[in-house]
Short mmCIF file of C-alpha atoms in Angstrom, two decimals:
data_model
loop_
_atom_site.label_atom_id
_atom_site.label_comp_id
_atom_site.label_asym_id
_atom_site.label_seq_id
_atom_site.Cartn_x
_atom_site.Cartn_y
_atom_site.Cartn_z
CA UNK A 1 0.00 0.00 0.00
CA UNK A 2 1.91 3.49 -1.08
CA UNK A 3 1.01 6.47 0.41
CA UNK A 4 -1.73 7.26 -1.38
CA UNK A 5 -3.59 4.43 -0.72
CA UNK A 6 -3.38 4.77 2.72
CA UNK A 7 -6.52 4.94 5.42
CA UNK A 8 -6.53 8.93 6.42
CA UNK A 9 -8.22 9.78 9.87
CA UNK A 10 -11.20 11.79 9.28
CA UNK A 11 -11.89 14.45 11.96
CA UNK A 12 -15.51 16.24 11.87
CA UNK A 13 -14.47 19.77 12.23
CA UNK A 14 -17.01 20.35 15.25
CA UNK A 15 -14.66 17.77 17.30
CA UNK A 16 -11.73 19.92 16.54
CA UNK A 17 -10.85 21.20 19.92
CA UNK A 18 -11.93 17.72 21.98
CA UNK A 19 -9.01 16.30 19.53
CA UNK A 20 -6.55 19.06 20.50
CA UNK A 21 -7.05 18.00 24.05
CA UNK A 22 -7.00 14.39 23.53
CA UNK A 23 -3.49 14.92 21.93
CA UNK A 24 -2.51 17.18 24.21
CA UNK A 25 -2.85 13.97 26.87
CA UNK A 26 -1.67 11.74 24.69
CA UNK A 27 1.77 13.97 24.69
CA UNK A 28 1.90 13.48 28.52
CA UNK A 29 0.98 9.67 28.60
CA UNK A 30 3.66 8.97 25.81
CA UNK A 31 6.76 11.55 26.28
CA UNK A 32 8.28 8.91 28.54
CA UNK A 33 8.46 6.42 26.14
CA UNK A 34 8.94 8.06 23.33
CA UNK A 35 11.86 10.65 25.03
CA UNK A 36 13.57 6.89 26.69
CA UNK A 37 13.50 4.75 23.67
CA UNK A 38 14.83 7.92 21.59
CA UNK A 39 17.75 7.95 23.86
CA UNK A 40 18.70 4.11 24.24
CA UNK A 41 19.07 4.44 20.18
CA UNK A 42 20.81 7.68 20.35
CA UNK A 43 23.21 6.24 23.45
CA UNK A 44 23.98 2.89 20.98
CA UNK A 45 24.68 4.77 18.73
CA UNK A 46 27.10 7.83 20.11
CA UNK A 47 26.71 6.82 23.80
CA UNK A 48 26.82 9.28 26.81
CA UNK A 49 29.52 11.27 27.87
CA UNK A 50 31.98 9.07 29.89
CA UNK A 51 30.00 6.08 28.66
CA UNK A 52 30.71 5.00 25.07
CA UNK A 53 28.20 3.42 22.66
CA UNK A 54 27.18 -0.48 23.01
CA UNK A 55 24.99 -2.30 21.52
CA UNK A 56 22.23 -4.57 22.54
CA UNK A 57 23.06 -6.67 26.12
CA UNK A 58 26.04 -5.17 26.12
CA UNK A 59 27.36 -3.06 29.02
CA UNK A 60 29.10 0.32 28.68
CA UNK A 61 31.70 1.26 31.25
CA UNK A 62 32.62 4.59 32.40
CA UNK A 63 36.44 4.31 33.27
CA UNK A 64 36.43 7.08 36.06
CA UNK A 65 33.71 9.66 37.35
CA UNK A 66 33.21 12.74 34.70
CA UNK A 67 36.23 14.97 34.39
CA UNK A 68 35.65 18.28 34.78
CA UNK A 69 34.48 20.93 32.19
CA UNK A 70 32.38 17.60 30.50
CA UNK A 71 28.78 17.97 29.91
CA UNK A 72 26.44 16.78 32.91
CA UNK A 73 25.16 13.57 31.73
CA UNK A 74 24.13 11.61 34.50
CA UNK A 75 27.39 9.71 34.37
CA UNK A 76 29.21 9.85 37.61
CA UNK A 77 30.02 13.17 38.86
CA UNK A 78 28.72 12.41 42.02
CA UNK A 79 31.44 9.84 44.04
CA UNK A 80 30.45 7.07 41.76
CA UNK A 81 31.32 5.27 38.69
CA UNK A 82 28.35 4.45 35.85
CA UNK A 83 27.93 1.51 33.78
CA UNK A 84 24.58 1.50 31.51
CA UNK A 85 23.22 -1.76 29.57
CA UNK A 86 20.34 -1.86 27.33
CA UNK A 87 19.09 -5.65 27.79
CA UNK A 88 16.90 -6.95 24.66
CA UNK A 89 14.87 -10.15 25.67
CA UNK A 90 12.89 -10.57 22.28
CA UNK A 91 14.92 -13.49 21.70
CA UNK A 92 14.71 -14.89 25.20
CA UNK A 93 16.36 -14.19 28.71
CA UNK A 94 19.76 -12.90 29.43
CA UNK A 95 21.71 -13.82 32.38
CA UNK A 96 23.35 -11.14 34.57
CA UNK A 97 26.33 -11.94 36.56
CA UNK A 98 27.05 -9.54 39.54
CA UNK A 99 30.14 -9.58 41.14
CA UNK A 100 31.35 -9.43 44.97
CA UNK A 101 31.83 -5.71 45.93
CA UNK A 102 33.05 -6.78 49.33
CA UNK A 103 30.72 -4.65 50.77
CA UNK A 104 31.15 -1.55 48.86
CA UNK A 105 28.15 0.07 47.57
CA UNK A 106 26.61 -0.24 43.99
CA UNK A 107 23.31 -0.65 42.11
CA UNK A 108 21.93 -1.55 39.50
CA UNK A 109 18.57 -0.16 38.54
CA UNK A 110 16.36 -1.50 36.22
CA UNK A 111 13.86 0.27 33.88
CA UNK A 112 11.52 -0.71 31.64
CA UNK A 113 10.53 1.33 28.22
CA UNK A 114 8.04 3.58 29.86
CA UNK A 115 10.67 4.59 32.49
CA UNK A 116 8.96 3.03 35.46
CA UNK A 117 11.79 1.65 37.85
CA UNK A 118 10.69 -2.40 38.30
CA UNK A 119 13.59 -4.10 39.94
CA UNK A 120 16.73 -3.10 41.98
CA UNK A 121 20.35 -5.42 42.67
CA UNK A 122 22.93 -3.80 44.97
CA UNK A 123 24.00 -3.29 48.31
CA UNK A 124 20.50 -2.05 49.60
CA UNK A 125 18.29 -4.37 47.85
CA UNK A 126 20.18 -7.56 47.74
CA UNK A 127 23.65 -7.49 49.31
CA UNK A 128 27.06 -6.64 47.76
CA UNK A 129 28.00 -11.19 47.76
CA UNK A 130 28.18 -12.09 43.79
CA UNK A 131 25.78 -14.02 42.09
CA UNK A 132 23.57 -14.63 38.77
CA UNK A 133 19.93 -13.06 38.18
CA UNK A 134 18.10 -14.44 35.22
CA UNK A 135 15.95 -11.13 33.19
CA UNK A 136 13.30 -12.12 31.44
CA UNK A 137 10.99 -11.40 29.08
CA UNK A 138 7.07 -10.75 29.69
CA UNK A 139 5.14 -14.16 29.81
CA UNK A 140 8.63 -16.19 29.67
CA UNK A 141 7.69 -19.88 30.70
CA UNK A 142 10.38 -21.49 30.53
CA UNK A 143 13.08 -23.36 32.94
CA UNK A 144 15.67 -21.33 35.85
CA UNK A 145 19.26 -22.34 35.24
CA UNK A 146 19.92 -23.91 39.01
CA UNK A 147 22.69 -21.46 40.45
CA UNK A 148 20.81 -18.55 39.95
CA UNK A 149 19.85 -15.97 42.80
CA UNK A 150 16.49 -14.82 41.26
CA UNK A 151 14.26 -14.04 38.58
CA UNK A 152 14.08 -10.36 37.65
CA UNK A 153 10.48 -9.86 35.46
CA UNK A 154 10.65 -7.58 33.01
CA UNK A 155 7.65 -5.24 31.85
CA UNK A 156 8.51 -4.66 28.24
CA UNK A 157 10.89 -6.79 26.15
CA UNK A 158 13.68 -3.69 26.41
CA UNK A 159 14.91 -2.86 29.45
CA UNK A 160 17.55 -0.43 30.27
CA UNK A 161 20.25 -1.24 33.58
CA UNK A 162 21.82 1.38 34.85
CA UNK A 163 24.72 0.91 37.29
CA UNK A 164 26.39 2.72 39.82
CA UNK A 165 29.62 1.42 41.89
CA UNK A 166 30.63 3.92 44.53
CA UNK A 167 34.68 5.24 44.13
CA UNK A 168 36.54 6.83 46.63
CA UNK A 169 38.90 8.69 44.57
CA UNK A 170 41.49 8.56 42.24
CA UNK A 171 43.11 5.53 44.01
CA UNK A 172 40.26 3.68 44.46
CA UNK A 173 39.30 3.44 40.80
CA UNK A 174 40.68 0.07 39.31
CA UNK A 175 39.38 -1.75 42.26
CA UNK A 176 35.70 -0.32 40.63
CA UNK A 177 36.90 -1.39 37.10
CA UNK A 178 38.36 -4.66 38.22
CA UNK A 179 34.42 -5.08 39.56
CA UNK A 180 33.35 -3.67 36.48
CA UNK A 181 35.18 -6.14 34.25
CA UNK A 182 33.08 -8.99 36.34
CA UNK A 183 30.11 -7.98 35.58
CA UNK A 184 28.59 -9.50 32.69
CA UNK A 185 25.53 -10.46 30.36
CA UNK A 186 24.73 -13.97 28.67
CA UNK A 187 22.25 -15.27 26.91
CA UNK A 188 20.78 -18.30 27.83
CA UNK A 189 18.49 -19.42 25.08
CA UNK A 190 18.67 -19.90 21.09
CA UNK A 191 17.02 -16.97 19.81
CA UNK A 192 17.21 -13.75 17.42
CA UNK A 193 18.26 -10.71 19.30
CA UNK A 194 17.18 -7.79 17.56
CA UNK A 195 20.03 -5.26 17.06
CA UNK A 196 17.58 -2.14 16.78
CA UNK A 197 14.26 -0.21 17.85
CA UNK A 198 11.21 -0.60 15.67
CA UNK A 199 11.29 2.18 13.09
CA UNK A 200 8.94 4.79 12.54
CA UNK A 201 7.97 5.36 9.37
CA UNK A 202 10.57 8.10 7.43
CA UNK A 203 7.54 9.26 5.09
CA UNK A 204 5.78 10.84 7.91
CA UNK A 205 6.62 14.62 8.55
CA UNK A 206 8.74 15.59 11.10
CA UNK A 207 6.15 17.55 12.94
CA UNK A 208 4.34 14.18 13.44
CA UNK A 209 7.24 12.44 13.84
CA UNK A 210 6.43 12.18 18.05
CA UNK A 211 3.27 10.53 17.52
CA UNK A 212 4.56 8.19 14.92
CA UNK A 213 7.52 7.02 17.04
CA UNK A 214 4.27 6.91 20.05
CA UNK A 215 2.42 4.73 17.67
CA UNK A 216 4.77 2.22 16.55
CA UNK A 217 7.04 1.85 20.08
CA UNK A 218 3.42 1.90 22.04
CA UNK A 219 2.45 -1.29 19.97
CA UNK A 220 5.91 -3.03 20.25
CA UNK A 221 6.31 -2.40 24.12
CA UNK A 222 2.53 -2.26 25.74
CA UNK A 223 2.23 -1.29 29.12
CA UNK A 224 0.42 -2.93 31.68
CA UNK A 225 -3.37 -3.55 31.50
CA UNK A 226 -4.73 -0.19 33.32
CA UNK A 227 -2.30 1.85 30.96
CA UNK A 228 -3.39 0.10 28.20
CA UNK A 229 -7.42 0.63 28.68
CA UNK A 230 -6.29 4.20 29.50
CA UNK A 231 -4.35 4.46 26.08
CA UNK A 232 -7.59 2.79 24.38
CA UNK A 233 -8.76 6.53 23.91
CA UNK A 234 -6.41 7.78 22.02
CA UNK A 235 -8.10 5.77 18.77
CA UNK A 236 -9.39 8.78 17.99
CA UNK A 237 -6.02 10.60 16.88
CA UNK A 238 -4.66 7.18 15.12
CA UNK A 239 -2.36 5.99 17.86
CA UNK A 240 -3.74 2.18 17.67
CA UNK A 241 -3.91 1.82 14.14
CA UNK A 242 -1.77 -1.41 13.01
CA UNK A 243 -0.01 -1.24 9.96
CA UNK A 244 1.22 1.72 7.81
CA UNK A 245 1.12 4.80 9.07
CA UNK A 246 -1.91 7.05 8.90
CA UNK A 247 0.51 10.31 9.55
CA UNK A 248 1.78 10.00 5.98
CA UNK A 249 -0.97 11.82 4.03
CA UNK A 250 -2.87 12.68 7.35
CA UNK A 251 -6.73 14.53 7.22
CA UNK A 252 -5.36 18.33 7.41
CA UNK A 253 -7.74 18.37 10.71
CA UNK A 254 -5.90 15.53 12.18
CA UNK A 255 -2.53 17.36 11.72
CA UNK A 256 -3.73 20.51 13.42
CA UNK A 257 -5.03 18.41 16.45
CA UNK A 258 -1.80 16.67 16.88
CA UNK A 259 0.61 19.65 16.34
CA UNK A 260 -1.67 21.68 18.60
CA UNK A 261 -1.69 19.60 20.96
CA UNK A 262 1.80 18.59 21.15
CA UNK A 263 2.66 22.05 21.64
CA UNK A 264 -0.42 22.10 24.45
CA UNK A 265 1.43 19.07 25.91
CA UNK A 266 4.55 20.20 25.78
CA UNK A 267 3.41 23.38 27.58
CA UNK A 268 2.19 21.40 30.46
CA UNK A 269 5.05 19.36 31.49
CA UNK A 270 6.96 22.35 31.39
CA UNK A 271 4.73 23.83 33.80
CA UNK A 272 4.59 21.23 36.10
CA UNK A 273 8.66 20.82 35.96
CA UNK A 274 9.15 24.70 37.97
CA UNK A 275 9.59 23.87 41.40
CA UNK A 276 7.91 25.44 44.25
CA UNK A 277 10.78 25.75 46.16
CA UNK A 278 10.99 28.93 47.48
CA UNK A 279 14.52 31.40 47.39
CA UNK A 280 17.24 30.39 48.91
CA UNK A 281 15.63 26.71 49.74
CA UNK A 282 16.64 23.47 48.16
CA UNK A 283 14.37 21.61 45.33
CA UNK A 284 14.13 18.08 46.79
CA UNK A 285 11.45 15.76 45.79
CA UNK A 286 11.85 12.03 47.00
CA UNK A 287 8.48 10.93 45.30
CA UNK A 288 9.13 11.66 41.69
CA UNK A 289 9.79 8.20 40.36
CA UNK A 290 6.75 6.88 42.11
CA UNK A 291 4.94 6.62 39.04
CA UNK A 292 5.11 2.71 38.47
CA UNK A 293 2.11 1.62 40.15
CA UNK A 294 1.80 -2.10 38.54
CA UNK A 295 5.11 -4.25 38.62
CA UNK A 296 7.31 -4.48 41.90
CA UNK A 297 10.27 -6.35 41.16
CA UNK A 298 13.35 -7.73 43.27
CA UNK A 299 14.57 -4.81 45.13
CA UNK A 300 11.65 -2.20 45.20
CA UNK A 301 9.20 -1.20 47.83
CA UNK A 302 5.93 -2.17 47.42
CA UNK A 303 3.77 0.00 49.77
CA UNK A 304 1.42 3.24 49.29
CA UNK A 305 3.88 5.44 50.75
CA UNK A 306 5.49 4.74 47.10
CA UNK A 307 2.53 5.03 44.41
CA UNK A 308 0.70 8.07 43.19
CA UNK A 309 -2.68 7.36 44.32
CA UNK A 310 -4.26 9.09 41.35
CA UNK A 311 -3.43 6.94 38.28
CA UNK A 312 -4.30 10.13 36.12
CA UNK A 313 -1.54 12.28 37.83
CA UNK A 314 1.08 9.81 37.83
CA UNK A 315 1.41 10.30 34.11
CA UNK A 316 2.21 13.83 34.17
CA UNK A 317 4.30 12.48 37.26
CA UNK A 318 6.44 10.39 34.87
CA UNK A 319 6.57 12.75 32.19
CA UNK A 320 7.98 15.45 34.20
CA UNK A 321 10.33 12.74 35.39
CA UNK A 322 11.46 11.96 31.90
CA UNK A 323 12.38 16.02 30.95
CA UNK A 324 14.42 16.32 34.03
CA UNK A 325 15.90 13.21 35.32
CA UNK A 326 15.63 10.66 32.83
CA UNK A 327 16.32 7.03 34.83
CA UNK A 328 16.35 8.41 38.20
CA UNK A 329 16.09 5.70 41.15
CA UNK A 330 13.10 5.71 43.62
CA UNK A 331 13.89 7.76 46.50
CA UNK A 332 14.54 4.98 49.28
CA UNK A 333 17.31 4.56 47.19
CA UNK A 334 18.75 8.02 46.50
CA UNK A 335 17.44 11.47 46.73
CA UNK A 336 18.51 14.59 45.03
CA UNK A 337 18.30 17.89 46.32
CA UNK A 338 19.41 21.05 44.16
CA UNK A 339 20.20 24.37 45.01
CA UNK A 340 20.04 27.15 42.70
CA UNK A 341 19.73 30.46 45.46
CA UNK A 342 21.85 31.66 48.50
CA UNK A 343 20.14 31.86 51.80
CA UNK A 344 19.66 35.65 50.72
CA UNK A 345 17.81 34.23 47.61
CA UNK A 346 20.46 35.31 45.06
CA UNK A 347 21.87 33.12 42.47
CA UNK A 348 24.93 31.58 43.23
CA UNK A 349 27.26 32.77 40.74
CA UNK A 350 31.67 32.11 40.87
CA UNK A 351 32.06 35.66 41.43
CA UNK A 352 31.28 35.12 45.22
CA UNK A 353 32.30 32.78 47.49
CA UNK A 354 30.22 30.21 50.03
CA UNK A 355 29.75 28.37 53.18
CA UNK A 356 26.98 25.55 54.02
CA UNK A 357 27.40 24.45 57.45
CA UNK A 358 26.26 20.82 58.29
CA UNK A 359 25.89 20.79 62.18
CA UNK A 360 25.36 16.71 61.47
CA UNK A 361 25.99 14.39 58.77
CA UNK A 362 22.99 14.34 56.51
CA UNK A 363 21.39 11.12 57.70
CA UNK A 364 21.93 8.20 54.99
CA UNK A 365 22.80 4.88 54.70
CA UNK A 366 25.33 4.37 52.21
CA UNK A 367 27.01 7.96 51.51
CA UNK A 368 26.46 11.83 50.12
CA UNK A 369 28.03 14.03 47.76
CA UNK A 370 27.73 17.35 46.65
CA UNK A 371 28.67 18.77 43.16
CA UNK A 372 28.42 22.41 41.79
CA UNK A 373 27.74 22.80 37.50
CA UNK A 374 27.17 25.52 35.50
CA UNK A 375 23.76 26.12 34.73
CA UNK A 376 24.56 26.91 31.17
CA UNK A 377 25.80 23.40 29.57
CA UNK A 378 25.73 22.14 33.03
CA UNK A 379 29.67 21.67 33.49
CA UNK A 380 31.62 20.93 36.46
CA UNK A 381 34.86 23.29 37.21
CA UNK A 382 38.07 22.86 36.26
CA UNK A 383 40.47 23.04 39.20
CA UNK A 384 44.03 22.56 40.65
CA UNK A 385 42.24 19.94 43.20
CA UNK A 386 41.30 17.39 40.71
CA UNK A 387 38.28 17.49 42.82
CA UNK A 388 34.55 17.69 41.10
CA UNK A 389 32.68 16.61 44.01
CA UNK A 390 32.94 16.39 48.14
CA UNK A 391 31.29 14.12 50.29
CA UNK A 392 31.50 12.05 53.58
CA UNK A 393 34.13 9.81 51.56
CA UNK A 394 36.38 12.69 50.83
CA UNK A 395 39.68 11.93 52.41
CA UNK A 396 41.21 14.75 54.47
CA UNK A 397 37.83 16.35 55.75
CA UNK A 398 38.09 18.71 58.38
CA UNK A 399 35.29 18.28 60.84
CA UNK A 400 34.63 21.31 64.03
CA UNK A 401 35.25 20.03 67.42
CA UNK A 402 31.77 20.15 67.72
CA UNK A 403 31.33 17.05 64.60
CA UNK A 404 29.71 19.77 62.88
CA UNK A 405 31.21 20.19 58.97
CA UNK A 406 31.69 23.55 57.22
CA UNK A 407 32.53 23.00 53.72
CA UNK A 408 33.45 26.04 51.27
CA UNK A 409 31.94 26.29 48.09
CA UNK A 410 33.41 28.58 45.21
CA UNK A 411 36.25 28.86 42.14
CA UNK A 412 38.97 29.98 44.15
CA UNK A 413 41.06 27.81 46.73
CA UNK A 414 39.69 29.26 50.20
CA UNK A 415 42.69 30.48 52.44
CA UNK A 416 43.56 28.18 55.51
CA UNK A 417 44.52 24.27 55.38
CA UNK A 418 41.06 23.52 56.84
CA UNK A 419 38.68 25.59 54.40
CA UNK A 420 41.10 24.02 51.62
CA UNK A 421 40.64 20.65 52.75
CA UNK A 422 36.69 21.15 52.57
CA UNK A 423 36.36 23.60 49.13
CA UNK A 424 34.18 22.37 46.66
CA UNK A 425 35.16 24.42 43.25
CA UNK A 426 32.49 26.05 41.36
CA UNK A 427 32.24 26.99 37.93
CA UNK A 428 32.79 30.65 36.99
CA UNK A 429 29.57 32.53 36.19
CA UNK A 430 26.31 31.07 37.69
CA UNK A 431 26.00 27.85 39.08
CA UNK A 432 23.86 24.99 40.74
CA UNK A 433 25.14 22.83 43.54
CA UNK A 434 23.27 19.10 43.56
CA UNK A 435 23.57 17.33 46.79
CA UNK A 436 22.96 13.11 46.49
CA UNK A 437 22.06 11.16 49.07
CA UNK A 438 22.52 7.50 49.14
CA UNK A 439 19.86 5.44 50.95
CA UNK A 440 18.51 8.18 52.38
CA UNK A 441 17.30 7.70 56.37
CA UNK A 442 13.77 8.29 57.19
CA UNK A 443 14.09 11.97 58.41
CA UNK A 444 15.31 13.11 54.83
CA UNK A 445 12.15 10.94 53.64
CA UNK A 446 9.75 12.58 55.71
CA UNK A 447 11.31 16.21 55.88
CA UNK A 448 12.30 16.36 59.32
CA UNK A 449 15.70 16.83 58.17
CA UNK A 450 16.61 20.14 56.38
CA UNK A 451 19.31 20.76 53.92
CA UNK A 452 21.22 24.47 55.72
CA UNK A 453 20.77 27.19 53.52
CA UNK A 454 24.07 28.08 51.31
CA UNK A 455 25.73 31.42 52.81
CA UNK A 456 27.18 33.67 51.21
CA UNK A 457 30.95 34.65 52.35
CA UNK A 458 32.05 37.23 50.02
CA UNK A 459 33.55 38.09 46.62
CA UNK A 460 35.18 35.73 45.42
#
């Protein structure tokens, strides 16, 4: 069937604005899938910063945490070393071999092609001892090899692993690639792995291009049954139709619904991205990734405390999610908390200089960091330190006789052996400062610890 021939979408003009809204949702519903999938192909392609391209259950390795003046990629500026896989189980499971980390934190997160966070390995979940975890496919059958630990059920038939070993320093990082060498994927049954994404179809214009990649990738990688009798009203714009694509030579109405309402869509994550923090606070929110609601794998939580009650909301949950922090880890595993204000609700900026005063270690499990980038291509500083982070594994920290910890934030080297010993370097011009915390106690969950305010010092 050429293009000419094919089915167009007729849309009675007095349903024109209903069909701008519908689109508009169905922008929110799909971004996450269609703004993932669009980066596992770009990533296998170019890969990710510190992390070079791989293909197919394959894992990329980044050899050390982000040097400074790279781009912010969610790579390992933050005390620990990444390692990303993109598992395809179309042909059957794959075997995951984790090795012992001796007790030394890692984790490997696993997400399926809508984003939602299913299953968890590491130190918090399941221990740091080695052993074998078999991922497979939705409605696999078939036999466990003995040997192996567990069974980690996958949602869709791609999957994405993200792993994160903690490194403490420049001498501790070929231990971390010794444990990255170890770690390794197998398949386990005859079968044809694909080597790519289901394509969209090139003849569609680019300003349909979203909801063709929505249509195809929602058909290859259907979510679970409440999405899916959700995503049952979005016949109306084409998004179920099988076959060739009915965006080629599109009803003119059609076309105006969807690019209206992509642009309505668009408009509404962005929205719901600005924080509400207020000046000179810190933007902290350890319920963003709560959007998976169905599937609770090895290693997550399942409990209310951790849905979105409201099915509805959760989408534009998740979509916000995917715009800012693509693959982000439920936050009884880590929580990030950002600071773009002083306690005087200026901007930080390298021109001055800073103080943030910790009269206790932030309450956590495994460790913190804090890291200061650029807000304009989100770089880290370059610095005669070597130093793009600081944390409660920094060696040489000066603590107050009190156990209280003042560390100084800004681009020059503060005067004194202690302030030196505690200076995390900034970037010139202004600047954001993003403070991790790895299994996160209860009082950062529930609020009743606060982050101190950043003080200002001075010029810098």
């Amino acid at each position: 069937m050429d293009a000419g021939e094919r089915e167009r979408v007729a849309v009675p003009e007095e349903n024109a604005e209903e069909l701008v809204a519908l689109a508009a949702e169905a922008y929110v519903y799909g971004c996450p899938l269609v703004h993932g999938l669009s980066t596992v192909e770009d990533f296998m392609q170019t890969g990710s910063g510190a992390l070079p391209p791989a293909p197919f259950n394959h894992f990329a390795h980044a050899g050390q945490p982000v040097a400074p003046d790279a781009h912010f990629a969610s790579v390992g500026d933050d005390g620990t070393v990444h390692s990303l896989a993109h598992l395809d189980l179309s042909g059957g499971p794959v075997l995951l071999h984790v090795p012992d980390t001796d007790g030394a934190y890692y984790v490997l997160q696993f997400v399926d092609a809508w984003t939602n966070n299913f299953a968890y390995v590491g130190r918090r979940a399941t221990g740091t001892e080695a052993g074998d975890w078999l991922v497979v496919p939705p409605g696999w059958a078939g036999s466990v090899p003995d040997g192996v630990r567990g069974v980690i059920d996958a949602p869709t038939s791609v999957v994405t692993v993200i792993g994160r070993d903690a490194c403490d320093g420049p001498d501790d990082r070929e231990r971390v690639r010794a444990l990255q060498a170890r770690l390794a994927l197998t398949h386990v049954e005859p079968g044809t792995h694909r080597t790519g994404l289901p394509a969209p179809d090139p003849d569609v214009p680019e300003s349909l291009r979203f909801f063709e990649q929505l249509r195809v990738w929602m058909a290859d990688f259907p979510p679970s049954a409440p999405d899916q009798a959700y995503q049952d009203r979005f016949q109306p714009l084409g998004l179920l139709e099988e076959g060739p694509s009915p965006y080629v030579s599109a009803d003119p109405g059609l076309v105006h619904a969807l690019t209206e309402g992509l642009v309505r869509g668009r408009a509404r994550v962005a929205e719901a991205s600005r924080s509400p923090a207020a000046d000179g606070g810190w933007e902290t929110n350890p319920h963003l990734f709560d959007y998976n609601l169905d599937r609770y794998g090895v290693g997550t939580i399942d409990s209310p405390q951790w849905r979105i009650a409201d099915r509805e909301a959760s989408y534009l949950t998740r979509a916000v999610a995917a715009r800012n922090a693509l693959w982000g880890s439920h936050g009884y595993e880590a929580v990030y908390a950002r600071a773009f204000r002083d306690a005087d609700g200026e901007l930080l900026n390298g021109a001055h200089s800073y103080v943030l005063r910790f009269d206790r270690q932030p309450p956590v499990g495994a460790f913190w960091s804090m890291t200061a980038y650029g807000t304009q291509g989100h770089r880290l500083a370059g610095n005669p330190a070597d130093r793009s982070s600081i944390g409660d594994r920094t060696p040489g920290l000066v603590y107050d006789e009190d156990g209280s910890l003042t560390l100084h934030i800004g681009r020059e080297r503060p005067a004194g052996p202690a302030a030196a010993a505690n200076w995390l370097p900034s970037p010139g011009g202004e600047f954001r400062i993003v403070l991790r915390l790895y299994v996160p106690g209860q009082e950062i969950l529930d609020g009743t610890w606060e982050i101190p305010a950043v003080q200002r010092s001075g010029a810098g």
